Structure formats: structure tokens, C-alpha cells
XYZ file of C-alpha atoms in Angstrom:
372
model
C -36.504 20.488 -23.727
C -37.831 18.213 -20.873
C -34.505 16.872 -20.715
C -32.912 20.633 -19.903
C -35.599 21.807 -17.880
C -35.142 18.123 -15.536
C -31.130 19.415 -15.372
C -32.538 22.339 -14.031
C -34.611 21.024 -11.840
C -31.776 18.794 -11.133
C -29.124 21.874 -9.899
C -31.940 23.705 -8.448
C -32.477 21.057 -5.891
C -28.700 20.831 -5.627
C -28.430 24.797 -4.738
C -31.468 24.640 -2.418
C -29.879 21.427 -0.151
C -26.099 22.547 -0.310
C -27.484 26.442 1.297
C -28.423 24.276 4.340
C -25.224 22.387 5.433
C -23.885 24.807 7.176
C -26.841 23.488 9.979
C -24.684 20.515 10.857
C -21.853 22.255 12.006
C -23.709 23.653 14.857
C -21.938 21.988 17.868
C -18.901 23.034 16.428
C -18.330 26.738 16.105
C -19.858 28.969 14.480
C -19.814 32.436 12.424
C -21.409 34.029 10.468
C -20.120 33.909 6.265
C -18.152 37.697 6.864
C -16.300 36.133 9.491
C -15.934 32.844 7.690
C -14.292 35.116 5.298
C -12.042 36.693 7.746
C -11.171 33.539 9.326
C -10.105 31.769 6.123
C -7.500 34.899 5.231
C -6.182 34.922 8.849
C -5.146 30.894 8.626
C -3.715 30.954 5.244
C -2.240 33.751 6.429
C 1.983 33.307 6.395
C 3.483 32.300 8.806
C 0.620 32.160 11.503
C -0.803 29.106 9.322
C 0.382 26.397 11.386
C -0.590 27.730 14.816
C -4.975 29.395 13.147
C -5.444 26.163 10.024
C -7.697 24.724 13.162
C -11.187 25.266 11.684
C -10.743 24.083 8.010
C -13.089 20.991 7.672
C -15.891 23.718 8.461
C -14.519 25.585 5.692
C -14.149 22.071 2.805
C -17.933 21.166 3.847
C -19.710 25.215 3.648
C -21.662 25.899 0.748
C -19.654 28.163 -1.445
C -17.015 25.563 -2.031
C -19.053 22.495 -1.887
C -20.987 24.461 -5.326
C -17.742 25.099 -7.087
C -16.310 21.770 -6.036
C -19.500 20.713 -8.097
C -18.970 22.311 -10.290
C -15.509 21.654 -11.117
C -16.279 17.542 -11.056
C -18.765 18.556 -13.186
C -16.499 20.694 -15.676
C -13.708 17.777 -15.759
C -16.338 15.132 -16.797
C -14.917 11.629 -16.235
C -16.739 7.610 -15.392
C -18.366 6.979 -12.861
C -16.700 4.908 -9.727
C -17.640 1.611 -7.802
C -21.000 3.042 -7.139
C -22.342 3.949 -10.957
C -23.961 7.263 -10.373
C -22.926 9.501 -12.433
C -21.484 13.471 -12.203
C -24.532 14.903 -13.400
C -27.357 12.655 -11.247
C -25.007 13.661 -8.815
C -27.149 16.471 -7.849
C -30.848 15.040 -7.571
C -29.316 12.450 -4.853
C -28.217 15.067 -2.746
C -30.308 16.638 -2.774
C -31.992 13.529 -0.802
C -28.741 12.607 0.671
C -26.758 15.469 1.379
C -27.309 16.043 4.452
C -26.731 12.491 5.805
C -23.350 12.435 4.271
C -22.387 16.172 5.587
C -23.359 14.973 9.069
C -21.239 11.784 8.531
C -18.502 14.103 7.745
C -18.421 16.341 10.269
C -18.885 12.892 12.874
C -15.897 11.012 11.264
C -17.479 8.559 10.795
C -17.557 9.078 6.627
C -16.045 6.302 4.707
C -14.415 7.091 1.828
C -16.000 4.364 -1.049
C -12.669 2.572 -2.938
C -11.724 3.559 -6.031
C -12.246 1.823 -9.400
C -8.447 1.211 -11.446
C -7.957 0.830 -15.024
C -5.803 0.895 -17.684
C -4.593 3.304 -19.716
C -1.413 2.577 -21.726
C 1.483 4.640 -22.320
C 4.108 5.099 -24.831
C 6.447 3.127 -23.957
C 4.460 -0.251 -23.476
C 4.163 -0.423 -19.945
C 0.055 0.729 -18.134
C -1.080 3.396 -16.210
C -3.569 2.706 -13.483
C -5.858 5.718 -12.192
C -8.231 5.041 -9.559
C -11.797 6.381 -10.008
C -13.738 7.336 -7.081
C -17.225 7.439 -6.777
C -18.691 10.406 -8.029
C -18.912 11.676 -4.046
C -15.578 11.462 -3.247
C -14.376 13.420 -6.068
C -16.379 15.898 -4.969
C -15.524 15.990 -1.707
C -11.791 15.813 -2.414
C -11.997 18.881 -4.453
C -13.463 20.927 -2.314
C -10.154 19.635 0.939
C -8.354 20.509 -2.272
C -9.702 24.256 -2.749
C -9.073 25.295 0.503
C -5.991 23.654 1.052
C -4.517 24.938 -2.177
C -4.557 28.459 -1.339
C -2.073 27.681 1.981
C 0.332 25.832 0.297
C 0.577 28.738 -2.684
C 2.742 29.944 -0.969
C 4.825 27.567 0.602
C 5.689 26.071 -2.949
C 8.768 27.111 -4.812
C 8.703 29.231 -8.061
C 10.883 26.502 -10.429
C 7.805 23.662 -9.993
C 4.663 24.732 -12.242
C 2.880 21.487 -12.524
C -0.904 21.079 -10.870
C -0.243 24.835 -10.298
C -2.984 28.767 -10.351
C -1.717 30.235 -13.562
C 0.763 27.797 -14.239
C 1.834 25.749 -17.069
C 4.312 23.244 -19.061
C 4.848 26.252 -21.601
C 6.451 28.086 -18.534
C 8.308 25.039 -17.634
C 9.903 24.768 -20.839
C 10.193 27.788 -21.712
C 12.382 28.566 -17.934
C 14.111 25.402 -19.256
C 15.109 27.173 -21.989
C 16.479 29.670 -20.261
C 19.140 27.759 -18.510
C 20.089 26.184 -21.833
C 20.444 28.927 -23.958
C 22.754 31.068 -20.972
C 24.871 28.024 -20.922
C 23.894 25.076 -18.621
C 23.330 22.495 -21.626
C 24.470 19.359 -19.201
C 20.993 17.739 -17.761
C 20.312 15.420 -15.099
C 17.058 14.290 -15.709
C 15.001 12.916 -12.630
C 12.597 9.864 -13.923
C 11.178 8.708 -10.355
C 9.733 5.272 -10.584
C 6.158 5.000 -9.867
C 6.254 7.693 -8.074
C 2.219 7.884 -7.520
C 2.564 4.450 -6.134
C 5.381 4.739 -3.698
C 4.243 7.731 -2.090
C 4.665 7.158 2.509
C 1.343 8.008 4.154
C 2.505 8.354 6.955
C 5.976 10.401 5.836
C 2.785 12.545 3.736
C 0.676 13.047 7.333
C 3.846 14.878 8.770
C 4.474 16.698 6.301
C 0.455 18.329 6.214
C 0.411 18.456 9.943
C 2.844 20.954 9.494
C 0.601 23.832 8.475
C -2.932 21.887 8.586
C -3.904 21.450 12.516
C -7.828 20.355 11.579
C -7.559 16.790 12.627
C -10.371 15.735 11.191
C -10.107 16.893 8.393
C -6.238 15.168 8.973
C -7.887 12.053 9.332
C -10.356 12.434 6.022
C -7.410 13.143 4.115
C -5.863 9.605 5.040
C -9.122 7.529 4.936
C -8.853 9.020 1.490
C -5.141 7.491 1.087
C -6.227 4.168 2.118
C -9.350 3.518 0.257
C -9.282 0.696 -1.600
C -8.853 -0.430 -4.755
C -11.469 -2.196 -7.128
C -9.041 -4.639 -9.134
C -11.250 -7.870 -11.285
C -14.141 -7.481 -8.516
C -12.356 -7.423 -5.270
C -11.714 -4.465 -2.706
C -7.449 -4.274 -2.163
C -6.195 -2.370 1.045
C -3.953 0.878 0.094
C -1.041 0.682 2.748
C 0.801 3.559 0.038
C 1.162 5.980 -2.458
C -1.517 7.979 -3.532
C -4.596 7.351 -6.250
C -3.664 8.569 -9.376
C -7.225 10.536 -11.101
C -8.778 11.635 -7.479
C -9.084 15.739 -7.152
C -6.902 15.544 -4.380
C -3.816 13.626 -5.671
C -1.730 16.556 -7.493
C -1.962 19.026 -4.468
C -0.334 15.741 -2.365
C 2.453 14.998 -4.400
C 3.805 18.736 -4.929
C 3.644 18.935 -1.589
C 5.656 16.281 -1.375
C 7.533 17.696 -4.147
C 8.243 20.578 -2.869
C 10.990 18.525 0.347
C 12.962 18.173 -3.018
C 12.517 21.808 -4.140
C 13.820 23.734 -1.435
C 16.571 21.090 -1.519
C 17.689 21.693 -5.102
C 17.361 25.684 -4.241
C 19.646 25.634 -0.954
C 22.163 24.417 -3.327
C 22.119 26.690 -5.729
C 20.661 24.354 -8.892
C 18.674 25.175 -11.583
C 15.773 23.170 -12.274
C 12.754 22.701 -13.359
C 10.321 20.121 -11.787
C 6.751 20.301 -13.595
C 4.387 17.119 -11.069
C 7.648 14.130 -10.830
C 9.378 15.004 -13.961
C 12.501 16.908 -12.759
C 15.329 18.615 -14.710
C 18.237 20.201 -13.149
C 20.271 21.452 -15.397
C 24.219 21.904 -14.909
C 27.824 22.848 -17.043
C 29.506 19.765 -16.736
C 29.101 15.918 -17.142
C 31.194 15.417 -14.182
C 29.226 17.806 -12.003
C 25.830 16.640 -13.902
C 27.443 13.082 -12.085
C 27.927 14.647 -8.882
C 24.304 15.780 -8.869
C 22.640 13.236 -10.223
C 24.039 10.605 -7.034
C 23.594 12.960 -4.365
C 19.794 14.186 -5.352
C 19.482 9.945 -5.118
C 21.274 9.383 -1.846
C 18.089 12.712 -0.757
C 15.138 11.454 -2.777
C 15.457 7.417 -1.770
C 17.426 8.350 1.343
C 14.835 11.324 3.018
C 11.994 11.299 0.773
C 11.671 7.244 0.944
C 10.241 7.844 -2.750
C 12.636 5.736 -5.546
C 13.951 6.187 -8.591
C 14.246 5.179 -11.199
C 17.659 4.299 -12.901
C 16.861 3.246 -16.351
C 15.038 6.414 -17.098
C 17.545 8.906 -15.610
C 20.778 10.066 -17.024
C 22.905 13.046 -17.688
C 23.361 14.438 -20.620
C 23.133 16.857 -23.442
C 20.255 18.373 -23.627
C 19.453 17.911 -26.711
C 19.521 14.214 -25.886
C 16.469 13.733 -23.813
C 12.761 15.303 -24.222
C 11.271 17.028 -21.938
C 7.417 17.671 -21.483
C 7.228 16.709 -25.448
C 9.817 18.336 -25.904
C 13.423 18.303 -27.045
C 16.222 21.589 -25.982
C 19.020 21.780 -29.023
C 22.509 23.408 -27.520
C 20.882 27.187 -29.044
C 17.640 27.221 -25.915
C 15.261 26.885 -28.919
C 12.768 24.346 -28.732
C 11.625 22.267 -31.375
C 8.704 19.158 -30.187
C 10.547 15.856 -29.861
C 10.599 13.321 -32.369
C 8.634 10.916 -30.224
C 6.261 12.952 -29.901
C 5.675 13.642 -33.532
C 5.510 10.106 -34.099
C 2.938 9.629 -31.718
C 0.824 11.884 -33.105
C 0.978 10.687 -36.175
C -0.251 7.310 -34.754
C -2.567 8.354 -33.014
C -4.594 10.503 -36.736
C -3.598 7.738 -38.954
C -6.254 5.537 -36.137
C -8.994 8.715 -36.279
C -8.854 8.863 -39.868
C -9.344 5.069 -40.180
C -11.454 4.965 -43.542
C -13.245 1.389 -42.021
C -13.273 2.942 -38.636
C -17.284 3.134 -39.047
C -17.812 6.480 -37.373
C -19.508 9.546 -38.032
C -17.326 12.093 -39.370
C -18.173 15.058 -36.697
C -17.533 12.454 -34.283
C -13.284 12.097 -36.251
C -13.122 15.973 -36.122
C -13.790 16.450 -32.432
C -10.816 13.363 -31.877
C -8.751 15.333 -34.575
C -9.431 18.326 -32.728
C -8.416 16.660 -28.606
C -5.863 15.490 -30.563
C -3.449 17.856 -32.271
C -4.586 20.249 -29.195
C -2.851 17.730 -26.565
């Protein structure tokens, strides 16, 4: 009971402190609550976005937006960053240090802390290396993403399904299935090599500046792109790529790859993209080979990304998998054999008799794996 009261007290402290945060912007243009909402609506309105999206930092740091970001980061949970602060400890910290933090952000003197790199094994034996930002940086990045996402939603392609509201992998699979059922049974399976590690910072910032005119916000985003990586106790500077695991990375990756979406649309291709997984559907092997060559040239020449030629291929749809599924030539969907094998292996590990864990934990782990 006391522990629960303590948590509620921390949340009250956070809510009380965050209500005062707008006073730090008094040296900037002051707007009322209704004016702020109106300005945000105007900022995301169609063709005038670039000229009007200049007061976004104030929206990012508004009490309502920060409170929503804090709630989302708590929901996502996640481990501590290099500062070792847990998500549940942030409210009490913010009650004491929140105003100085926002003052530094407004003054452009805030420097993001480095991210803690972890290694997660992938199914193919390689390692995925997401970075864990500090709780403070996760909340600030989430706050930025919440303001920028509505601006870019109207710009993104209908063929893009990953990390977007009201869109899912199942919708991408359904669209792919429709293409195959209509006769496009050859797929150009594009694989981008270490996508998150090779994104060009200058090019990404140039893309952002097309719609975003708030220079302090752009400078903060660049700082996040360049924030160091903590490996073995040493902090190394990042010169390219976006840190996997940060709340801002999914949006930034969609901004980078939307240019490829627009190129494919202009050529009249049938395709679906989920994050950096892109499949293009054609009706012949020869057409697929031509598309593979021309799009690879565009990706590497224009976007400055790397196509993994060992994993990219042109083949019948039933000879590869997409998002864990295989699509037969009829257009139906079936779980890929490799995906089933991976699930069975996980279940065997979770249910191993000599693990020495409680039955309730086994059930919880099984539910998580089956749901995934």
C-alpha cells in the first residue's frame, strides 16, 4: 500500500511540475492554450507546412505533450541507460530538475547523453545492436516524435506500413497478397544492409528542413543523431546512422525511405514497405531483374544507403518470406517454415524442465512469444 502511494505521489509531483514548464518560454513567443492548439493545426495543414512549422519546440515542450510522452515511455518500459535511472524514477527526478532541463533545451545548451549499446542475437546468427538512451532522452525524443508524426503522416506513401498509426504488418501482408492474387507472382525482395547504421546525417537533416523550419528543434535532432555510443565503458561518437531503440528512430527511418516510396510510385510499381523491408511485385523474372538493378542504383546513388546484394533477390513469391510469412502463387498467406521452426525452438527453451523458474513465469513468456 505504501509503495503504491509512493508511486502516486511521484506522478503528482511530475504533473505539478510539468504544469509550470511553459513559463520558461516567456522570452519566446507566448501563446495561450487555445492559440497553441490552433497554431499546431495550422502547422500541419497541407502545403503551408514549411512556412508555418517554426514554433515546434514550444509544442514539443508543452506540458500536455511532455505528460503524454512520459506516459508512453512508461508503457514501453525498457532498461536504464548509462545514467542508470529507471523509468519509474523519472517523475521524482523531474519534480526537482525538470525546469532546469527545459531551460537548457530552450537555450540550445542541452547535450544528450550517450546511448548504452546492447547486443541481441538475430535468427540468422548475427547480432542486432540497439542503443538504449537515458530515460530523459527517451521522453524528449518521444515528445519530438509526437509533434512531428502528424506533420509527416500526410506526406508518407500509402505503401508504407511500418511504425505508423493505424497501420500494421498484417495490412502490409494483405496488400502483398492482393498483388500476387492479381498475377504479380515475381517479387523483388530488397534488403538494405545495416540500414540504421548507415543513414547519412546531412541528407536526413536536409530532408527534415523541407517541412520543419524550427532551427532549435532541428539542432536538437542532429544532436540526437550524433549522440555517442557507450561500448565497454568507452563513449564513441556517431558520425552516421540513427540509434536503434530510440523513440525517434522509426519516424526518421520512414522519412529517409519515403523518398524511395515516392520513386517507386512515380514508376507505377506495386510494392509494400514495412520499415526497411520492401517487396516489389512484378509479372516476370526479366522485369524483376530490371527493377532490381534500377532501384538498387537509386538507393545507393541517391539515398546513399547500401543494398545487401547477398540477401536481395528476384524470385517467385513462394521462394522467400516477408514479415514471417510465405505467399503462395495463389495469393494466400502461410506462416513461413523458418518462422515456425524459430517459434518451436523458443517454446522448447521456455518450457525446459530444469530451468528452475516459476510456472507463472513460464506461462507469461509463452504468451509473449505466441503473441509475437
